[in-house]
Short mmCIF file of C-alpha atoms in Angstrom, two decimals:
data_model
loop_
_atom_site.label_atom_id
_atom_site.label_comp_id
_atom_site.label_asym_id
_atom_site.label_seq_id
_atom_site.Cartn_x
_atom_site.Cartn_y
_atom_site.Cartn_z
CA TYR A 1 -63.95 -83.13 161.45
CA GLN A 2 -66.67 -84.99 163.35
CA ARG A 3 -66.24 -88.27 165.18
CA ARG A 4 -69.10 -90.63 166.06
CA VAL A 5 -68.74 -93.15 168.90
CA ARG A 6 -71.72 -95.14 170.30
CA GLY A 7 -74.40 -92.44 170.35
CA GLU A 8 -71.94 -89.60 170.73
CA VAL A 9 -70.66 -87.08 168.20
CA LYS A 10 -67.85 -84.63 168.80
CA GLY A 11 -65.63 -82.45 166.70
CA TRP A 12 -65.13 -79.09 165.04
CA TYR A 13 -68.13 -77.61 163.21
CA ASP A 14 -67.82 -74.79 160.68
CA LEU A 15 -69.97 -71.75 161.42
CA VAL A 16 -72.59 -70.98 158.77
CA PRO A 17 -74.46 -67.68 158.17
CA ALA A 18 -77.67 -67.16 160.16
CA LYS A 19 -79.17 -65.22 157.22
CA ASP A 20 -78.76 -65.56 153.46
CA GLY A 21 -76.08 -63.27 152.09
CA GLU A 22 -74.19 -62.91 155.36
CA LYS A 23 -70.58 -64.05 155.77
CA ALA A 24 -69.38 -66.33 158.54
CA GLN A 25 -66.00 -67.64 159.60
CA GLY A 26 -64.68 -69.79 162.42
CA GLN A 27 -65.36 -73.17 164.00
CA VAL A 28 -66.79 -74.41 167.30
CA PHE A 29 -65.95 -77.66 169.06
CA LEU A 30 -69.05 -79.53 170.27
CA ARG A 31 -69.67 -82.80 172.06
CA LEU A 32 -73.21 -84.22 171.96
CA ARG A 33 -74.28 -87.45 173.61
CA PHE A 34 -77.76 -88.94 173.34
CA SER A 35 -79.19 -90.81 176.30
CA ALA A 36 -82.35 -92.78 175.55
CA LYS A 37 -85.22 -92.69 178.03
CA SER A 38 -85.05 -96.45 178.48
CA ASP A 39 -81.44 -96.15 179.62
CA ASN A 40 -82.33 -93.38 182.06
CA SER A 41 -85.19 -95.43 183.51
CA ALA A 42 -83.01 -98.48 184.05
CA ASP A 43 -80.43 -96.46 185.93
CA GLN A 44 -83.06 -94.91 188.20
CA LYS A 45 -85.12 -97.98 189.23
CA ALA A 46 -83.80 -97.92 192.78
CA THR A 47 -85.14 -94.40 193.38
CA GLU A 48 -88.55 -94.63 191.66
CA GLU A 49 -90.47 -95.12 194.92
CA SER A 50 -89.07 -91.92 196.48
CA SER A 51 -89.69 -89.81 193.38
CA SER A 52 -93.14 -88.77 192.22
CA SER A 53 -94.67 -86.34 189.80
CA GLY A 54 -96.28 -84.42 192.66
CA LYS A 55 -92.91 -83.88 194.31
CA VAL A 56 -91.33 -82.68 191.10
CA ILE A 57 -94.19 -80.31 190.26
CA GLU A 58 -94.08 -78.86 193.78
CA VAL A 59 -90.35 -78.23 193.63
CA LEU A 60 -90.60 -76.71 190.16
CA GLN A 61 -93.40 -74.44 191.32
CA GLN A 62 -91.27 -73.29 194.24
CA ALA A 63 -88.36 -72.67 191.89
CA LYS A 64 -90.59 -70.62 189.59
CA GLY A 65 -91.75 -68.56 192.57
CA ILE A 66 -88.16 -67.88 193.61
CA LYS A 67 -87.23 -66.96 190.06
CA GLN A 68 -90.18 -64.58 189.80
CA TYR A 69 -89.24 -62.95 193.11
CA TYR A 70 -85.64 -62.44 192.05
CA SER A 71 -86.63 -61.23 188.58
CA THR A 72 -89.05 -58.69 190.07
CA THR A 73 -86.45 -57.55 192.61
CA ILE A 74 -83.76 -57.18 189.96
CA SER A 75 -86.14 -55.24 187.71
CA GLY A 76 -87.04 -52.95 190.62
CA LEU A 77 -83.39 -52.29 191.43
CA LYS A 78 -82.64 -51.44 187.81
CA GLN A 79 -85.58 -49.02 187.81
CA ASP A 80 -84.29 -47.44 191.02
CA VAL A 81 -80.89 -46.87 189.40
CA GLN A 82 -82.57 -45.21 186.42
CA THR A 83 -84.73 -43.01 188.69
CA MET A 84 -81.67 -41.93 190.67
CA TYR A 85 -79.81 -41.08 187.47
CA LYS A 86 -82.70 -39.02 186.09
CA GLY A 87 -83.03 -37.14 189.38
CA ILE A 88 -79.36 -36.21 189.49
CA LYS A 89 -79.42 -35.27 185.82
CA THR A 90 -82.40 -32.93 186.32
CA GLU A 91 -81.01 -31.20 189.39
CA PHE A 92 -77.37 -30.89 188.41
CA GLU A 93 -77.28 -31.04 184.61
CA GLU A 94 -75.85 -27.56 184.04
CA ASP A 95 -73.40 -27.87 186.93
CA TYR A 96 -72.37 -31.32 185.65
CA PHE A 97 -71.38 -29.97 182.21
CA LYS A 98 -69.75 -26.91 183.79
CA TYR A 99 -67.61 -28.65 186.42
CA CYS A 100 -67.28 -32.28 185.32
CA ARG A 101 -66.74 -31.69 181.58
CA PRO A 102 -64.81 -28.40 181.51
CA GLY A 103 -63.15 -29.22 178.17
CA ASP A 104 -66.42 -29.47 176.22
CA ILE A 105 -67.19 -26.93 173.52
CA GLY A 106 -70.91 -27.39 174.22
CA LYS A 107 -73.59 -30.03 174.40
CA ALA A 108 -75.95 -31.83 172.04
CA ASN A 109 -79.64 -31.82 172.98
CA ILE A 110 -81.03 -34.95 171.34
CA THR A 111 -84.57 -36.21 170.83
CA VAL A 112 -85.03 -39.76 169.57
CA LYS A 113 -88.59 -39.35 168.35
CA GLU A 114 -89.74 -42.44 166.41
CA ALA A 115 -88.94 -44.99 163.72
CA LYS A 116 -90.85 -46.52 160.81
CA ASN A 117 -90.63 -49.31 158.22
CA LEU A 118 -88.50 -51.47 160.52
CA PRO A 119 -88.01 -55.10 159.48
CA LYS A 120 -89.86 -57.95 161.17
CA THR A 121 -87.07 -59.68 163.10
CA ASP A 122 -88.93 -61.95 165.53
CA THR A 123 -90.14 -65.40 164.55
CA PHE A 124 -93.31 -64.77 166.54
CA GLY A 125 -94.62 -61.21 166.59
CA LEU A 126 -93.02 -58.16 164.98
CA SER A 127 -90.04 -56.56 166.71
CA ASP A 128 -89.11 -55.08 170.10
CA PRO A 129 -86.92 -52.12 169.13
CA TYR A 130 -84.83 -49.78 171.24
CA VAL A 131 -82.06 -47.28 170.47
CA VAL A 132 -78.57 -46.93 171.92
CA VAL A 133 -77.17 -43.38 171.57
CA LYS A 134 -73.40 -42.91 171.79
CA LEU A 135 -71.18 -39.84 171.71
CA GLY A 136 -67.61 -40.54 172.69
CA ALA A 137 -67.68 -42.48 175.96
CA GLN A 138 -71.22 -41.29 176.77
CA GLU A 139 -74.06 -43.72 176.17
CA GLU A 140 -77.84 -43.59 176.58
CA LYS A 141 -80.53 -46.19 175.88
CA THR A 142 -84.22 -45.73 175.13
CA GLU A 143 -86.87 -48.01 176.55
CA VAL A 144 -87.87 -51.12 174.61
CA LYS A 145 -91.10 -50.82 172.62
CA ASP A 146 -92.77 -54.22 172.43
CA ASN A 147 -94.10 -55.85 169.28
CA THR A 148 -94.06 -52.91 166.86
CA LEU A 149 -92.44 -51.85 163.60
CA THR A 150 -93.32 -48.16 164.18
CA PRO A 151 -92.03 -47.39 167.70
CA LYS A 152 -92.43 -43.94 169.27
CA TRP A 153 -89.92 -43.09 171.98
CA GLU A 154 -89.86 -39.28 172.39
CA ALA A 155 -86.69 -39.77 174.44
CA GLU A 156 -84.60 -36.68 175.24
CA TYR A 157 -80.90 -36.64 176.14
CA SER A 158 -78.12 -34.08 176.61
CA LEU A 159 -74.57 -35.20 175.82
CA GLY A 160 -71.35 -33.25 176.12
CA VAL A 161 -69.50 -32.39 172.89
CA SER A 162 -65.73 -32.14 173.18
CA SER A 163 -64.87 -31.62 169.50
CA GLU A 164 -66.42 -30.76 166.13
CA GLU A 165 -64.86 -33.97 164.82
CA GLU A 166 -67.05 -36.20 167.01
CA VAL A 167 -69.93 -38.28 165.68
CA VAL A 168 -73.20 -39.21 167.38
CA SER A 169 -74.32 -42.78 166.65
CA PHE A 170 -77.85 -44.14 166.95
CA THR A 171 -78.06 -47.94 166.81
CA ILE A 172 -81.45 -49.65 166.73
CA TYR A 173 -81.62 -53.10 168.29
CA ASP A 174 -84.35 -55.71 168.48
CA HIS A 175 -84.67 -56.86 172.08
CA ASP A 176 -84.60 -60.62 172.60
CA ALA A 177 -85.58 -62.40 175.80
CA GLY A 178 -82.41 -64.49 175.57
CA PRO A 179 -79.27 -63.27 177.38
CA GLY A 180 -77.29 -60.88 175.24
CA SER A 181 -78.93 -62.01 172.03
CA ASP A 182 -80.29 -58.67 170.78
CA ASP A 183 -80.11 -58.24 167.01
CA VAL A 184 -78.81 -55.07 165.35
CA VAL A 185 -81.44 -53.55 163.04
CA GLY A 186 -79.35 -50.66 161.71
CA ILE A 187 -77.35 -47.57 162.58
CA VAL A 188 -77.34 -43.82 161.89
CA GLN A 189 -74.24 -41.69 162.42
CA VAL A 190 -74.51 -37.91 162.57
CA PRO A 191 -71.32 -35.80 162.64
CA VAL A 192 -71.32 -32.87 165.06
CA ARG A 193 -70.49 -30.57 162.13
CA GLU A 194 -73.89 -31.38 160.61
CA PHE A 195 -75.85 -29.87 163.51
CA LYS A 196 -73.32 -27.45 165.03
CA ASP A 197 -74.66 -24.39 163.21
CA GLU A 198 -78.32 -25.34 162.76
CA VAL A 199 -80.87 -27.65 164.31
CA VAL A 200 -81.30 -30.98 162.53
CA ALA A 201 -84.80 -32.49 162.63
CA ARG A 202 -85.58 -35.09 159.98
CA TRP A 203 -85.88 -38.73 158.99
CA PHE A 204 -82.62 -40.68 158.62
CA ASP A 205 -82.30 -43.92 156.65
CA LEU A 206 -80.81 -46.76 158.68
CA GLN A 207 -77.41 -47.98 157.46
CA PRO A 208 -75.79 -51.42 157.87
CA VAL A 209 -73.36 -51.89 160.75
CA LYS A 210 -71.34 -54.36 158.68
CA ASP A 211 -70.64 -54.32 154.97
CA GLY A 212 -73.01 -56.62 153.12
CA ASP A 213 -75.77 -56.52 155.74
CA LYS A 214 -79.26 -55.68 154.53
CA VAL A 215 -81.19 -53.00 156.38
CA GLN A 216 -84.49 -51.19 156.10
CA GLY A 217 -86.28 -48.49 158.05
CA GLN A 218 -85.92 -44.87 159.08
CA ILE A 219 -85.57 -43.02 162.38
CA PHE A 220 -86.63 -39.45 163.17
CA LEU A 221 -84.06 -37.48 165.15
CA ARG A 222 -83.84 -33.92 166.41
CA ILE A 223 -80.39 -32.66 167.39
CA ALA A 224 -79.53 -29.14 168.55
CA PHE A 225 -76.08 -27.91 169.53
CA VAL A 226 -75.73 -25.47 172.44
CA SER A 227 -72.28 -23.89 172.67
CA LYS A 228 -70.69 -23.42 176.08
CA GLU A 229 -70.54 -19.63 175.54
CA LYS A 230 -74.23 -19.38 174.64
CA ASN A 231 -75.20 -21.65 177.49
CA ALA A 232 -73.18 -19.56 179.94
CA THR A 233 -74.91 -16.35 178.75
CA GLU A 234 -78.35 -17.88 179.16
CA GLN A 235 -77.46 -18.90 182.69
CA GLU A 236 -76.16 -15.49 183.87
CA GLY A 237 -79.49 -14.57 185.49
CA GLU A 238 -79.30 -17.73 187.58
CA GLN A 239 -75.73 -17.34 188.80
CA GLU A 240 -76.64 -15.74 192.13
CA GLU A 241 -79.23 -18.40 192.87
CA LYS A 242 -76.65 -21.03 192.07
CA SER A 243 -73.95 -19.48 194.19
CA GLY A 244 -74.15 -22.51 196.45
CA SER A 245 -73.21 -24.79 193.55
CA SER A 246 -69.53 -25.42 193.03
CA GLY A 247 -67.16 -27.88 191.48
CA SER A 248 -66.64 -29.63 194.81
CA LYS A 249 -70.40 -29.88 195.40
CA VAL A 250 -71.04 -31.43 192.01
CA GLN A 251 -68.08 -33.78 192.36
CA GLU A 252 -69.43 -34.87 195.76
CA ILE A 253 -72.87 -35.57 194.32
CA VAL A 254 -71.40 -37.47 191.38
CA GLN A 255 -69.21 -39.53 193.71
CA GLN A 256 -72.21 -40.39 195.87
CA ALA A 257 -74.14 -41.36 192.76
CA LYS A 258 -71.28 -43.62 191.67
CA GLU A 259 -71.22 -45.31 195.07
CA VAL A 260 -74.98 -45.86 195.02
CA LYS A 261 -74.78 -47.19 191.45
CA GLN A 262 -71.93 -49.52 192.46
CA TYR A 263 -73.99 -50.81 195.39
CA TYR A 264 -76.97 -51.50 193.16
CA THR A 265 -74.77 -53.10 190.50
CA GLN A 266 -73.16 -55.42 193.05
CA THR A 267 -76.57 -56.27 194.53
CA ILE A 268 -78.01 -57.04 191.09
CA SER A 269 -74.97 -59.18 190.27
CA THR A 270 -75.34 -61.11 193.53
CA LEU A 271 -79.05 -61.70 192.92
CA ASN A 272 -78.30 -62.97 189.42
CA LYS A 273 -75.70 -65.36 190.82
CA ASP A 274 -78.16 -66.56 193.48
CA LEU A 275 -80.75 -67.16 190.77
CA ASN A 276 -78.26 -69.21 188.76
CA THR A 277 -77.33 -71.18 191.89
CA VAL A 278 -81.00 -72.03 192.53
CA HIS A 279 -81.40 -73.11 188.92
CA ARG A 280 -78.33 -75.36 189.04
CA GLY A 281 -79.39 -76.84 192.39
CA VAL A 282 -82.88 -77.72 191.19
CA LYS A 283 -81.49 -79.15 187.97
CA GLU A 284 -78.95 -81.36 189.78
CA GLN A 285 -81.44 -82.67 192.33
CA PHE A 286 -84.38 -83.29 190.01
CA ASP A 287 -82.84 -83.67 186.57
CA GLU A 288 -84.04 -87.24 185.97
CA ASP A 289 -87.43 -86.65 187.63
CA PHE A 290 -87.96 -83.58 185.47
CA TYR A 291 -87.53 -85.53 182.24
CA ARG A 292 -89.60 -88.45 183.53
CA TYR A 293 -92.62 -86.51 184.78
CA CYS A 294 -92.55 -83.14 183.03
CA ARG A 295 -91.48 -84.32 179.56
CA PRO A 296 -93.05 -87.79 179.37
CA GLU A 297 -93.15 -87.82 175.54
CA ASP A 298 -89.40 -87.34 175.09
CA VAL A 299 -87.47 -90.22 173.51
CA GLY A 300 -84.47 -89.26 175.61
CA LYS A 301 -82.15 -86.33 176.25
CA VAL A 302 -79.02 -84.89 174.70
CA VAL A 303 -76.07 -83.96 176.89
CA ILE A 304 -74.17 -81.10 175.25
CA THR A 305 -70.70 -79.73 175.88
CA VAL A 306 -69.77 -76.47 174.16
CA GLN A 307 -66.03 -76.69 174.52
CA GLU A 308 -64.28 -73.97 172.51
CA ALA A 309 -64.13 -72.01 169.27
CA LYS A 310 -61.39 -70.86 166.91
CA GLY A 311 -60.88 -68.71 163.82
CA LEU A 312 -63.67 -66.28 164.78
CA ALA A 313 -64.09 -62.98 162.96
CA LYS A 314 -62.96 -59.73 164.62
CA MET A 315 -66.28 -58.00 165.39
CA ASP A 316 -65.35 -55.03 167.60
CA LEU A 317 -63.78 -51.81 166.36
CA ILE A 318 -61.56 -51.83 169.44
CA GLY A 319 -60.37 -55.22 170.63
CA SER A 320 -61.30 -58.57 169.16
CA SER A 321 -64.68 -60.05 170.02
CA ASP A 322 -66.84 -60.97 173.05
CA PRO A 323 -68.37 -64.29 171.95
CA TYR A 324 -71.05 -66.42 173.59
CA VAL A 325 -73.24 -69.27 172.41
CA VAL A 326 -77.04 -69.65 172.49
CA ILE A 327 -78.27 -73.26 172.30
CA LYS A 328 -81.81 -74.06 171.15
CA LEU A 329 -83.67 -77.35 170.89
CA GLY A 330 -87.37 -76.91 170.22
CA GLU A 331 -88.61 -74.37 172.79
CA GLN A 332 -85.71 -75.09 175.16
CA LYS A 333 -83.02 -72.45 175.26
#
């Protein structure tokens, strides 16, 4: 139901499919109130002398500078975490599999080479694809390739294999600038049995993640299995040189890496919270001035409350769902 009262509408709205042919279920409770510009102006007459377009522009410029600083800092910290991870992986990869994953039967050496014939998913431009590789609890992610339907990654990973029954999944996403709004393009699942006895290197057709979804495109993958016995034989000539390596040494390095990663994660989280605090502060202090001076052609503004949802579909294989809402009005998001 929807209820209208003096410029306000509120009620439960049925979800509808974002694309033709898709299925949707559930409802969301929304409250929207329109405030005309004339009403805003009347309420703010007493403060018009103290507010000016120059003041608003200056504050917004400062806010943009702060946001750029934080965004650059956060990006740098994320890059540092990735560099640290790659360094540890290069130096201690063999010891890691030997001491930290003793139950593995071997490892999968994976190359995510390229993709082709991907669908155009962005309203403006083509697509910004990346791949998430999963094997058990292990997960890797390629870099995002901007504005292309034929991305080339040449990304190499080594993942531990604990059983012949496991499956490696490769999910292609289209990166979106909005928070958590990346679209799934398609998925490929390769059982360990398929590459355990011989190297697999070929094009794979993308498959839908959900029944009824339409997909297109292919991804080229190379997967080679290295058994623990074969790997141990190849490493015999290096045993003496590696006599200083031990389970305790590797565990110590891994623990240090976890602590450094935790520090960076907490720092990034704090910076994100600070950024949100700045945004809220600027919005609260200059909300009316922003609409008056920076959006002079607006007929008014809409105040939106996203209250709750119900009857949503179960999306996750394990658990229920992790829902969020993206609101768009023109170019505002």
